[in-house]
Amino acid sequence: MTGPEQRILSGYHAISGVKKPTDQWEIRKDKKYSNFDLPELLHNLNLLVEIAEQNIVTNNQELCNLEDRLVVIEQETKKLGESINDKDKSIESLEKMIVIMESLNDALKKNMLDSNQAIKRLTEMKENYYPDYRLNGGSVLALSISQILIKEMLSTWDPLQDPTMPIEELKKWKELLTLNEPCAVGFQTSDEFQTLIWQEWVPQVQKACGQWKCRDYNSMLKLVEQSAELIPTDIISKVLENMILPQIQSEVEKWDPLTDLVPIHLWIHPWLPYLSKHFETIVYPTLRQKLSVALNAWHPSDNSAKLMLQPWINVFQQGYMEAFLIKNIVPKLQAALHAFVINPHHQQLDNWNWVNAWSDVLPLPTLVELLDQHFFPKWLKTLTMWINMNPNHEQISNWYTGWKSLMPAVIVEHPTIKGRFHSALDIMSRAVGGPSMPQPPPPPTIHGGLAEAVRTASQMPHGFKELVQKRCEERGILWMPISGRFREAKQVYRCGARLQAFIDRGVLFVSQDGTNFAPMSVQSMLELCE
């Protein structure tokens, strides 16, 4: 090897390559001395050494445990000291709270405690000693004091005369009685303010509801509106449902549309933002029934019916409103058109104006069918007779244009009405020797619409339910009553696998989801079942 290499040396003598000198002890230790061989002594010495080592280890472990225990004791001592300090502070706080409570109690016994003073002292106690106030039922004390003071204040309160009187005072108590976090004791609720309202405010409102006249809605409505910002929502809902709604329902049952001078919508509509859902099932059925009875003797020349129904057009559900008009208004308008005399030389438009006045109320399909079946046949017949008398064609043209201008644009643009006017133009064209006008496309067929429901209702035999049942049997479709299921006091039937239906005053109402019922013809219902 020409390069450097590593060596492991056993001593300084190895640096120069000298052999390590022999140690005499190394030579002598391997020699056996049989005369001094004492194995028992060696065993005992080794045993003593092991025992000493074990004692050392044990003592060391005990020392470590004692040191750890000392640390724990020191920590516990520190914690106990802190706890004692906290308890001392808590005792001091409780003593101060007791002083405040005793002063409030003494003032209360002497009838010298007013609301502002009580709120001030209780607020001071809550802010300065909040942990003890919360843990030891401070809000319960505040509730008991507030009940006494609020009860005294509300004893002379008339909610209908001064609905806002207690609002400011209740706001102060709400801030005091509402805790920032859940309570830690079982006898204390999380919001004592609700308890105060239930026990003191609600009874006064209930008493006022017993004396309230529904037609004078302003006072009670103002009470609800002003209180809604302060009183919890669930309490307001209970007041509306259990106190105000029964009063309105009772008044609606007493209402007579023929004799009452005040329109019912004036004192019902203000409550729609609060009770509209409840009105659907409780108030509106009674209201529609009374209106229907009142319209039995109605004549289309009386415009009061439209004025009475217009406020409800966008309030009643669309299906119910259209069914109501079909049953109570359309037959009267049909009779008016039937009695209408079309005389080009001396035209009286009274009957026409009666019908046309309902053009913004009736559903478009119903109005179109009304004109198509009860006006245009007579109108076209008159046109044909007039043309056969060799009249002045300019007069006929003006007559045609005049009638067209009397109808709203939405009706004139309907395919069915367009077809009728086209037929008139065709008659006029043939009369002057011109070519026939091309026929417009037929209007779309309306299946299951309200117009078809009108035809079904008008041609209905006495046993309409039996007729429907017979039609279902002929097609092998299930038709059976559903036990315990009624709609507006009418038995609900199952039709086929998924439809439900009921019959009300000769009109068939059908629902595919069991909730929303709409007028429908028998034929359309059978087609849905197949």
Short mmCIF file of C-alpha atoms in Angstrom, two decimals:
data_model
loop_
_atom_site.label_atom_id
_atom_site.label_comp_id
_atom_site.label_asym_id
_atom_site.label_seq_id
_atom_site.Cartn_x
_atom_site.Cartn_y
_atom_site.Cartn_z
CA MET A 1 0.00 0.00 0.00
CA THR A 2 1.43 3.39 -0.93
CA GLY A 3 -1.33 5.57 0.57
CA PRO A 4 -2.35 6.25 4.18
CA GLU A 5 -4.25 3.55 6.01
CA GLN A 6 -6.11 3.33 9.30
CA ARG A 7 -4.76 1.42 12.29
CA ILE A 8 -6.16 0.69 15.70
CA LEU A 9 -3.52 1.06 18.42
CA SER A 10 -3.69 -0.66 21.79
CA GLY A 11 -1.33 1.81 23.49
CA TYR A 12 1.48 4.31 23.05
CA HIS A 13 3.94 1.49 22.64
CA ALA A 14 2.15 0.42 19.46
CA ILE A 15 2.97 3.69 17.73
CA SER A 16 6.57 2.68 17.32
CA GLY A 17 5.68 -0.95 16.71
CA VAL A 18 6.96 -2.10 20.13
CA LYS A 19 5.17 -5.08 21.64
CA LYS A 20 3.03 -4.35 24.71
CA PRO A 21 4.81 -5.39 27.91
CA THR A 22 3.30 -8.30 29.76
CA ASP A 23 1.29 -7.42 32.89
CA GLN A 24 2.15 -9.60 35.84
CA TRP A 25 -1.40 -9.53 37.15
CA GLU A 26 -2.72 -10.89 33.91
CA ILE A 27 -0.38 -13.80 34.34
CA ARG A 28 -1.22 -14.37 37.97
CA LYS A 29 -5.00 -14.08 37.75
CA ASP A 30 -5.32 -17.13 35.60
CA LYS A 31 -3.48 -19.25 38.09
CA LYS A 32 -5.54 -21.46 40.38
CA TYR A 33 -5.08 -21.18 44.11
CA SER A 34 -6.77 -24.20 45.51
CA ASN A 35 -5.81 -23.39 49.13
CA PHE A 36 -7.84 -20.11 49.18
CA ASP A 37 -10.95 -21.15 47.16
CA LEU A 38 -14.04 -20.06 49.37
CA PRO A 39 -17.24 -20.38 47.26
CA GLU A 40 -19.62 -19.88 50.26
CA LEU A 41 -17.97 -16.61 51.12
CA LEU A 42 -18.18 -15.43 47.53
CA HIS A 43 -21.85 -16.41 47.39
CA ASN A 44 -22.67 -14.52 50.58
CA LEU A 45 -20.79 -11.48 49.40
CA ASN A 46 -22.62 -11.49 46.08
CA LEU A 47 -25.94 -11.91 47.91
CA LEU A 48 -25.19 -8.96 50.18
CA VAL A 49 -24.30 -6.86 47.16
CA GLU A 50 -27.59 -7.73 45.43
CA ILE A 51 -29.59 -6.95 48.58
CA ALA A 52 -27.85 -3.61 48.92
CA GLU A 53 -28.55 -2.80 45.29
CA GLN A 54 -32.23 -3.70 45.70
CA ASN A 55 -32.50 -1.52 48.79
CA ILE A 56 -30.97 1.35 46.91
CA VAL A 57 -33.47 0.98 44.03
CA THR A 58 -36.42 0.71 46.44
CA ASN A 59 -35.37 3.73 48.44
CA ASN A 60 -34.93 5.70 45.24
CA GLN A 61 -38.46 4.83 44.07
CA GLU A 62 -39.92 5.81 47.43
CA LEU A 63 -38.03 9.07 47.29
CA CYS A 64 -39.40 9.84 43.80
CA ASN A 65 -42.96 8.99 44.89
CA LEU A 66 -42.68 11.21 47.91
CA GLU A 67 -41.35 14.05 45.81
CA ASP A 68 -44.28 13.64 43.35
CA ARG A 69 -46.74 13.51 46.22
CA LEU A 70 -45.24 16.66 47.62
CA VAL A 71 -45.79 18.42 44.29
CA VAL A 72 -49.43 17.25 44.19
CA ILE A 73 -50.03 18.39 47.75
CA GLU A 74 -48.57 21.78 46.95
CA GLN A 75 -50.87 22.10 43.91
CA GLU A 76 -53.93 21.00 45.90
CA THR A 77 -53.01 23.44 48.61
CA LYS A 78 -52.84 26.21 46.03
CA LYS A 79 -56.21 25.24 44.53
CA LEU A 80 -57.84 25.00 47.92
CA GLY A 81 -56.47 28.40 48.75
CA GLU A 82 -57.93 29.84 45.55
CA SER A 83 -61.25 28.09 46.23
CA ILE A 84 -61.32 29.52 49.74
CA ASN A 85 -60.69 32.97 48.31
CA ASP A 86 -63.50 32.48 45.77
CA LYS A 87 -65.84 31.28 48.49
CA ASP A 88 -64.94 34.25 50.62
CA LYS A 89 -65.70 36.55 47.70
CA SER A 90 -68.94 34.66 47.02
CA ILE A 91 -69.94 34.95 50.67
CA GLU A 92 -69.18 38.63 50.56
CA SER A 93 -71.24 38.99 47.35
CA LEU A 94 -74.12 37.01 48.84
CA GLU A 95 -74.08 39.16 51.95
CA LYS A 96 -74.32 42.27 49.79
CA MET A 97 -77.08 40.66 47.71
CA ILE A 98 -78.96 39.80 50.89
CA VAL A 99 -78.74 43.41 51.97
CA ILE A 100 -80.20 44.53 48.63
CA MET A 101 -82.92 41.86 48.79
CA GLU A 102 -83.88 42.82 52.33
CA SER A 103 -84.08 46.48 51.37
CA LEU A 104 -86.31 45.63 48.41
CA ASN A 105 -88.46 43.38 50.57
CA ASP A 106 -88.88 46.06 53.23
CA ALA A 107 -89.80 48.66 50.63
CA LEU A 108 -92.25 46.22 49.08
CA LYS A 109 -93.94 45.53 52.41
CA LYS A 110 -94.32 49.25 53.04
CA ASN A 111 -95.70 49.81 49.51
CA MET A 112 -92.85 52.23 48.90
CA LEU A 113 -91.18 50.32 46.06
CA ASP A 114 -91.71 51.63 42.56
CA SER A 115 -90.73 49.93 39.33
CA ASN A 116 -87.79 52.19 38.47
CA GLN A 117 -86.23 51.78 41.90
CA ALA A 118 -86.61 48.00 41.80
CA ILE A 119 -85.13 47.76 38.31
CA LYS A 120 -82.20 49.96 39.33
CA ARG A 121 -81.33 47.88 42.43
CA LEU A 122 -81.82 44.53 40.69
CA THR A 123 -79.76 45.65 37.70
CA GLU A 124 -76.98 46.71 40.05
CA MET A 125 -77.08 43.31 41.72
CA LYS A 126 -77.08 41.50 38.37
CA GLU A 127 -74.17 43.48 36.93
CA ASN A 128 -71.96 43.49 40.04
CA TYR A 129 -72.58 39.95 41.27
CA TYR A 130 -73.65 38.16 38.10
CA PRO A 131 -72.16 34.67 38.85
CA ASP A 132 -73.88 34.48 42.23
CA TYR A 133 -76.97 36.18 40.80
CA ARG A 134 -77.25 33.46 38.17
CA LEU A 135 -76.32 30.48 40.35
CA ASN A 136 -78.48 31.39 43.32
CA GLY A 137 -81.73 32.28 41.57
CA GLY A 138 -81.42 36.03 41.41
CA SER A 139 -83.74 36.18 38.40
CA VAL A 140 -86.39 34.28 40.39
CA LEU A 141 -86.33 37.08 42.95
CA ALA A 142 -86.51 39.64 40.14
CA LEU A 143 -89.47 37.74 38.64
CA SER A 144 -91.39 37.69 41.92
CA ILE A 145 -90.89 41.43 42.38
CA SER A 146 -91.76 42.18 38.75
CA GLN A 147 -94.96 40.16 38.99
CA ILE A 148 -96.15 42.21 41.95
CA LEU A 149 -95.31 45.55 40.33
CA ILE A 150 -96.52 44.65 36.81
CA LYS A 151 -99.74 43.15 38.15
CA GLU A 152 -100.46 46.36 40.02
CA MET A 153 -99.70 48.43 36.93
CA LEU A 154 -101.85 46.27 34.61
CA SER A 155 -104.79 46.14 37.02
CA THR A 156 -106.12 49.40 35.57
CA TRP A 157 -104.92 48.81 32.01
CA ASP A 158 -107.43 48.56 29.17
CA PRO A 159 -105.63 46.94 26.20
CA LEU A 160 -108.26 48.17 23.74
CA GLN A 161 -108.11 51.80 24.84
CA ASP A 162 -104.35 52.12 25.36
CA PRO A 163 -102.60 49.11 23.76
CA THR A 164 -99.09 50.57 24.10
CA MET A 165 -99.23 51.58 27.77
CA PRO A 166 -97.11 48.76 29.32
CA ILE A 167 -94.65 48.40 26.43
CA GLU A 168 -91.88 50.65 27.76
CA GLU A 169 -92.09 49.20 31.25
CA LEU A 170 -92.00 45.64 29.94
CA LYS A 171 -88.93 46.44 27.84
CA LYS A 172 -87.03 47.38 31.01
CA TRP A 173 -88.05 44.19 32.77
CA LYS A 174 -87.22 42.09 29.72
CA GLU A 175 -83.62 43.32 29.74
CA LEU A 176 -83.37 42.52 33.44
CA LEU A 177 -85.07 39.11 33.41
CA THR A 178 -83.36 37.72 30.32
CA LEU A 179 -80.13 35.91 31.22
CA ASN A 180 -77.12 35.79 28.93
CA GLU A 181 -76.56 32.06 29.44
CA PRO A 182 -78.52 29.03 30.66
CA CYS A 183 -79.27 28.83 34.35
CA ALA A 184 -77.52 26.36 36.63
CA VAL A 185 -80.33 25.62 39.08
CA GLY A 186 -83.37 23.48 38.50
CA PHE A 187 -86.01 25.91 39.76
CA GLN A 188 -84.93 28.69 37.42
CA THR A 189 -85.98 28.92 33.77
CA SER A 190 -83.80 30.29 31.01
CA ASP A 191 -86.12 33.22 30.38
CA GLU A 192 -88.17 34.51 33.28
CA PHE A 193 -89.62 37.21 31.03
CA GLN A 194 -91.84 34.67 29.27
CA THR A 195 -93.18 33.59 32.64
CA LEU A 196 -93.98 37.21 33.48
CA ILE A 197 -95.83 37.67 30.18
CA TRP A 198 -97.82 34.45 30.53
CA GLN A 199 -98.88 35.18 34.10
CA GLU A 200 -99.55 38.92 33.95
CA TRP A 201 -99.88 40.24 30.37
CA VAL A 202 -101.78 37.38 28.71
CA PRO A 203 -104.68 37.32 31.24
CA GLN A 204 -105.31 41.01 30.64
CA VAL A 205 -105.34 40.48 26.87
CA GLN A 206 -107.67 37.50 27.27
CA LYS A 207 -110.04 39.61 29.31
CA ALA A 208 -109.97 42.31 26.63
CA CYS A 209 -110.68 39.75 23.88
CA GLY A 210 -113.86 38.77 25.70
CA GLN A 211 -115.10 42.37 25.42
CA TRP A 212 -113.71 43.06 21.93
CA LYS A 213 -116.01 43.66 18.96
CA CYS A 214 -114.44 42.16 15.85
CA ARG A 215 -115.72 44.86 13.55
CA ASP A 216 -113.73 47.42 15.53
CA TYR A 217 -110.49 45.74 14.55
CA ASN A 218 -108.15 48.73 14.92
CA SER A 219 -107.67 48.55 18.68
CA MET A 220 -106.89 44.82 18.82
CA LEU A 221 -104.77 44.92 15.68
CA LYS A 222 -102.74 47.80 17.10
CA LEU A 223 -102.22 45.81 20.30
CA VAL A 224 -100.87 42.84 18.33
CA GLU A 225 -98.66 44.95 16.07
CA GLN A 226 -97.15 46.97 18.91
CA SER A 227 -96.62 43.94 21.13
CA ALA A 228 -95.09 41.73 18.42
CA GLU A 229 -91.78 43.58 18.70
CA LEU A 230 -91.49 42.80 22.41
CA ILE A 231 -93.60 39.76 23.25
CA PRO A 232 -92.15 36.35 22.20
CA THR A 233 -93.52 35.07 18.90
CA ASP A 234 -94.98 31.87 20.31
CA ILE A 235 -97.04 33.83 22.85
CA ILE A 236 -98.38 36.16 20.14
CA SER A 237 -99.31 33.11 18.05
CA LYS A 238 -101.21 31.56 20.95
CA VAL A 239 -103.09 34.81 21.54
CA LEU A 240 -104.05 35.00 17.86
CA GLU A 241 -105.10 31.36 17.56
CA ASN A 242 -106.84 30.85 20.90
CA MET A 243 -108.31 34.28 21.67
CA ILE A 244 -108.71 36.40 18.54
CA LEU A 245 -109.53 33.72 15.94
CA PRO A 246 -112.53 32.28 17.87
CA GLN A 247 -113.98 35.78 18.18
CA ILE A 248 -113.64 36.36 14.43
CA GLN A 249 -115.12 32.95 13.65
CA SER A 250 -118.11 33.64 15.89
CA GLU A 251 -118.70 37.03 14.27
CA VAL A 252 -118.51 35.54 10.76
CA GLU A 253 -121.15 33.00 11.72
CA LYS A 254 -123.43 35.87 12.80
CA TRP A 255 -122.71 37.92 9.67
CA ASP A 256 -125.54 38.33 7.16
CA PRO A 257 -124.46 39.66 3.75
CA LEU A 258 -128.01 40.75 2.95
CA THR A 259 -128.52 42.99 5.96
CA ASP A 260 -125.09 44.02 7.23
CA LEU A 261 -124.06 47.42 5.94
CA VAL A 262 -120.34 47.06 6.69
CA PRO A 263 -118.52 44.88 4.11
CA ILE A 264 -116.97 41.90 5.83
CA HIS A 265 -113.61 42.29 4.12
CA LEU A 266 -113.04 45.57 5.95
CA TRP A 267 -112.62 43.76 9.28
CA ILE A 268 -111.30 40.41 7.99
CA HIS A 269 -108.51 41.49 5.63
CA PRO A 270 -106.44 43.35 8.27
CA TRP A 271 -105.86 39.99 9.98
CA LEU A 272 -104.60 38.20 6.86
CA PRO A 273 -100.88 38.68 7.69
CA TYR A 274 -101.43 36.85 10.98
CA LEU A 275 -104.29 34.37 10.46
CA SER A 276 -104.57 33.65 6.73
CA LYS A 277 -103.66 29.96 7.12
CA HIS A 278 -106.26 29.47 9.83
CA PHE A 279 -108.89 31.35 7.83
CA GLU A 280 -108.53 28.82 4.99
CA THR A 281 -110.01 26.01 7.08
CA ILE A 282 -112.10 27.83 9.70
CA VAL A 283 -113.48 31.13 8.35
CA TYR A 284 -113.53 30.95 4.55
CA PRO A 285 -115.83 27.90 4.19
CA THR A 286 -118.48 29.61 6.33
CA LEU A 287 -117.99 32.86 4.45
CA ARG A 288 -118.41 31.22 1.03
CA GLN A 289 -121.51 29.38 2.20
CA LYS A 290 -123.13 32.61 3.38
CA LEU A 291 -122.23 34.41 0.16
CA SER A 292 -123.66 31.55 -1.87
CA VAL A 293 -126.96 31.71 0.01
CA ALA A 294 -127.09 35.48 -0.45
CA LEU A 295 -126.62 35.11 -4.22
CA ASN A 296 -129.61 32.78 -4.65
CA ALA A 297 -131.95 35.71 -5.29
CA TRP A 298 -129.34 37.91 -6.96
CA HIS A 299 -129.95 39.43 -10.38
CA PRO A 300 -127.08 40.45 -12.70
CA SER A 301 -128.39 43.99 -12.86
CA ASP A 302 -127.36 44.40 -9.21
CA ASN A 303 -123.71 45.44 -9.17
CA SER A 304 -123.39 44.91 -5.41
CA ALA A 305 -122.50 41.24 -5.88
CA LYS A 306 -119.36 42.11 -7.79
CA LEU A 307 -118.40 44.75 -5.25
CA MET A 308 -118.87 42.16 -2.52
CA LEU A 309 -116.79 39.47 -4.26
CA GLN A 310 -113.95 41.54 -5.70
CA PRO A 311 -112.02 41.86 -2.40
CA TRP A 312 -111.91 38.05 -2.15
CA ILE A 313 -110.65 37.25 -5.66
CA ASN A 314 -106.99 37.22 -4.62
CA VAL A 315 -107.70 36.00 -1.08
CA PHE A 316 -109.52 32.72 -1.73
CA GLN A 317 -107.49 29.96 -3.32
CA GLN A 318 -107.91 30.06 -7.09
CA GLY A 319 -109.73 26.73 -7.34
CA TYR A 320 -112.24 27.63 -4.64
CA MET A 321 -112.88 31.07 -6.12
CA GLU A 322 -113.45 29.75 -9.63
CA ALA A 323 -115.75 27.00 -8.38
CA PHE A 324 -117.72 29.58 -6.40
CA LEU A 325 -118.18 31.77 -9.47
CA ILE A 326 -119.20 28.81 -11.60
CA LYS A 327 -121.88 27.74 -9.14
CA ASN A 328 -123.29 31.12 -8.17
CA ILE A 329 -122.54 33.71 -10.87
CA VAL A 330 -122.28 31.95 -14.23
CA PRO A 331 -125.85 30.52 -14.23
CA LYS A 332 -127.24 34.02 -13.62
CA LEU A 333 -125.19 35.43 -16.48
CA GLN A 334 -126.34 32.61 -18.73
CA ALA A 335 -129.94 33.56 -18.00
CA ALA A 336 -129.16 37.21 -18.76
CA LEU A 337 -127.68 36.31 -22.15
CA HIS A 338 -130.58 33.98 -22.86
CA ALA A 339 -132.99 36.89 -22.32
CA PHE A 340 -130.79 39.28 -24.30
CA VAL A 341 -132.43 40.53 -27.50
CA ILE A 342 -130.10 41.45 -30.36
CA ASN A 343 -131.74 44.15 -32.46
CA PRO A 344 -129.44 45.98 -34.90
CA HIS A 345 -131.94 48.83 -35.35
CA HIS A 346 -132.67 49.51 -31.69
CA GLN A 347 -130.13 47.73 -29.52
CA GLN A 348 -130.54 47.69 -25.75
CA LEU A 349 -127.22 46.77 -24.10
CA ASP A 350 -128.34 46.39 -20.50
CA ASN A 351 -128.04 42.60 -20.40
CA TRP A 352 -124.75 42.75 -22.28
CA ASN A 353 -123.33 45.30 -19.86
CA TRP A 354 -124.35 43.12 -16.92
CA VAL A 355 -122.36 40.22 -18.35
CA ASN A 356 -119.45 42.31 -19.57
CA ALA A 357 -119.02 43.80 -16.10
CA TRP A 358 -117.80 40.39 -14.91
CA SER A 359 -115.11 40.05 -17.58
CA ASP A 360 -112.36 41.03 -15.13
CA VAL A 361 -113.61 38.59 -12.48
CA LEU A 362 -114.56 35.39 -14.29
CA PRO A 363 -111.83 32.99 -15.47
CA LEU A 364 -111.10 33.51 -19.16
CA PRO A 365 -112.08 29.95 -20.26
CA THR A 366 -115.41 30.28 -18.44
CA LEU A 367 -116.16 33.68 -19.95
CA VAL A 368 -115.22 32.50 -23.46
CA GLU A 369 -117.49 29.48 -23.17
CA LEU A 370 -120.30 31.64 -21.82
CA LEU A 371 -120.14 33.89 -24.88
CA ASP A 372 -119.55 31.04 -27.29
CA GLN A 373 -122.64 29.10 -26.19
CA HIS A 374 -125.08 31.79 -25.11
CA PHE A 375 -124.27 34.89 -27.16
CA PHE A 376 -122.64 34.13 -30.51
CA PRO A 377 -125.24 31.64 -31.81
CA LYS A 378 -127.92 34.30 -31.35
CA TRP A 379 -125.62 37.01 -32.71
CA LEU A 380 -124.74 35.06 -35.88
CA LYS A 381 -128.39 34.17 -36.42
CA THR A 382 -129.33 37.86 -36.23
CA LEU A 383 -126.54 38.72 -38.69
CA THR A 384 -127.75 36.08 -41.16
CA MET A 385 -131.36 37.29 -40.97
CA TRP A 386 -130.28 40.90 -41.43
CA ILE A 387 -128.15 40.11 -44.49
CA ASN A 388 -131.06 38.23 -46.09
CA MET A 389 -133.04 41.50 -46.03
CA ASN A 390 -130.60 43.22 -48.45
CA PRO A 391 -129.44 45.86 -45.94
CA ASN A 392 -126.80 48.55 -46.21
CA HIS A 393 -123.55 46.64 -46.00
CA GLU A 394 -121.74 49.60 -44.50
CA GLN A 395 -124.19 49.52 -41.59
CA ILE A 396 -123.50 45.81 -41.17
CA SER A 397 -119.76 46.47 -41.18
CA ASN A 398 -120.15 49.18 -38.54
CA TRP A 399 -122.39 46.87 -36.51
CA TYR A 400 -119.76 44.13 -36.66
CA THR A 401 -116.97 46.51 -35.67
CA GLY A 402 -119.05 47.99 -32.87
CA TRP A 403 -119.74 44.62 -31.27
CA LYS A 404 -116.10 43.66 -31.54
CA SER A 405 -115.08 46.87 -29.79
CA LEU A 406 -117.42 46.11 -26.89
CA MET A 407 -115.38 43.06 -25.90
CA PRO A 408 -112.07 43.19 -24.02
CA ALA A 409 -109.01 42.55 -26.16
CA VAL A 410 -108.09 39.38 -24.27
CA ILE A 411 -111.45 37.86 -25.24
CA VAL A 412 -111.30 38.99 -28.86
CA GLU A 413 -107.85 37.39 -29.23
CA HIS A 414 -109.01 34.04 -27.89
CA PRO A 415 -109.07 31.37 -30.65
CA THR A 416 -112.71 30.45 -29.99
CA ILE A 417 -113.93 34.04 -30.22
CA LYS A 418 -111.71 34.64 -33.26
CA GLY A 419 -113.44 31.72 -34.92
CA ARG A 420 -116.87 33.22 -34.22
CA PHE A 421 -115.92 36.59 -35.68
CA HIS A 422 -114.36 34.82 -38.65
CA SER A 423 -117.67 33.06 -39.25
CA ALA A 424 -119.39 36.45 -39.25
CA LEU A 425 -116.90 37.77 -41.80
CA ASP A 426 -117.50 34.70 -43.94
CA ILE A 427 -121.26 35.33 -43.89
CA MET A 428 -120.73 38.98 -44.81
CA SER A 429 -118.30 38.05 -47.59
CA ARG A 430 -120.72 35.59 -49.17
CA ALA A 431 -123.48 38.19 -49.00
CA VAL A 432 -121.52 40.63 -51.16
CA GLY A 433 -120.46 37.86 -53.56
CA GLY A 434 -116.84 37.66 -52.42
CA PRO A 435 -114.82 34.52 -51.75
CA SER A 436 -115.27 32.75 -48.47
CA MET A 437 -112.76 33.60 -45.79
CA PRO A 438 -110.34 30.80 -44.92
CA GLN A 439 -111.27 29.08 -41.72
CA PRO A 440 -108.93 29.70 -38.77
CA PRO A 441 -107.41 26.74 -36.96
CA PRO A 442 -109.80 25.16 -34.47
CA PRO A 443 -109.37 26.33 -30.89
CA PRO A 444 -107.52 24.00 -28.55
CA THR A 445 -109.67 21.55 -26.66
CA ILE A 446 -109.67 22.19 -22.95
CA HIS A 447 -109.74 18.96 -20.99
CA GLY A 448 -110.74 19.05 -17.40
CA GLY A 449 -111.08 22.84 -17.29
CA LEU A 450 -113.55 24.87 -15.32
CA ALA A 451 -115.69 25.42 -18.42
CA GLU A 452 -116.23 21.70 -18.80
CA ALA A 453 -117.01 21.49 -15.10
CA VAL A 454 -119.79 24.06 -15.67
CA ARG A 455 -121.32 21.94 -18.43
CA THR A 456 -121.16 18.88 -16.23
CA ALA A 457 -122.80 20.72 -13.35
CA SER A 458 -125.58 22.18 -15.50
CA GLN A 459 -126.45 18.79 -17.05
CA MET A 460 -126.16 16.88 -13.82
CA PRO A 461 -128.89 14.36 -12.92
CA HIS A 462 -130.36 14.16 -9.45
CA GLY A 463 -128.13 11.28 -8.40
CA PHE A 464 -124.78 12.67 -9.48
CA LYS A 465 -122.85 10.57 -7.01
CA GLU A 466 -124.53 7.45 -8.39
CA LEU A 467 -123.69 8.60 -11.92
CA VAL A 468 -120.00 8.96 -11.07
CA GLN A 469 -120.01 5.58 -9.37
CA LYS A 470 -121.67 3.99 -12.40
CA ARG A 471 -119.15 5.54 -14.81
CA CYS A 472 -116.29 4.19 -12.68
CA GLU A 473 -117.85 0.73 -12.57
CA GLU A 474 -118.25 0.70 -16.34
CA ARG A 475 -114.51 1.29 -16.74
CA GLY A 476 -113.45 -0.96 -13.88
CA ILE A 477 -112.14 1.95 -11.79
CA LEU A 478 -112.24 1.84 -8.00
CA TRP A 479 -114.71 4.31 -6.41
CA MET A 480 -115.13 4.00 -2.66
CA PRO A 481 -115.44 6.35 0.35
CA ILE A 482 -112.34 6.91 2.49
CA SER A 483 -113.15 6.25 6.13
CA GLY A 484 -112.90 9.36 8.31
CA ARG A 485 -111.85 11.62 5.39
CA PHE A 486 -113.99 14.71 4.77
CA ARG A 487 -113.50 17.95 2.86
CA GLU A 488 -115.74 20.90 3.70
CA ALA A 489 -118.05 18.43 5.48
CA LYS A 490 -118.28 16.31 2.28
CA GLN A 491 -117.26 12.65 2.08
CA VAL A 492 -113.98 12.13 0.21
CA TYR A 493 -113.81 9.16 -2.18
CA ARG A 494 -110.86 7.25 -3.57
CA CYS A 495 -110.93 7.07 -7.36
CA GLY A 496 -108.52 4.61 -8.88
CA ALA A 497 -105.08 4.16 -7.36
CA ARG A 498 -104.04 7.77 -6.73
CA LEU A 499 -106.96 10.21 -7.05
CA GLN A 500 -109.23 11.56 -4.33
CA ALA A 501 -112.51 13.35 -5.01
CA PHE A 502 -115.58 14.83 -3.35
CA ILE A 503 -118.85 16.31 -4.63
CA ASP A 504 -120.08 19.68 -3.42
CA ARG A 505 -123.33 21.12 -4.78
CA GLY A 506 -123.13 19.27 -8.03
CA VAL A 507 -119.48 20.05 -8.79
CA LEU A 508 -116.82 17.34 -8.76
CA PHE A 509 -113.55 18.30 -7.02
CA VAL A 510 -110.51 16.10 -7.69
CA SER A 511 -107.02 16.01 -6.12
CA GLN A 512 -103.96 14.08 -7.20
CA ASP A 513 -101.99 14.70 -4.01
CA GLY A 514 -104.80 14.51 -1.46
CA THR A 515 -104.44 18.19 -0.52
CA ASN A 516 -105.21 20.54 -3.41
CA PHE A 517 -108.68 19.92 -4.87
CA ALA A 518 -109.81 21.55 -8.11
CA PRO A 519 -113.05 21.36 -10.15
CA MET A 520 -112.95 18.73 -12.88
CA SER A 521 -115.35 16.97 -15.21
CA VAL A 522 -116.17 13.30 -14.76
CA GLN A 523 -114.64 12.43 -18.13
CA SER A 524 -111.35 14.12 -17.28
CA MET A 525 -111.17 12.33 -13.95
CA LEU A 526 -111.75 8.98 -15.63
CA GLU A 527 -109.02 9.73 -18.18
CA LEU A 528 -106.55 10.47 -15.37
CA CYS A 529 -107.36 7.15 -13.74
CA GLU A 530 -106.68 5.12 -16.89
#
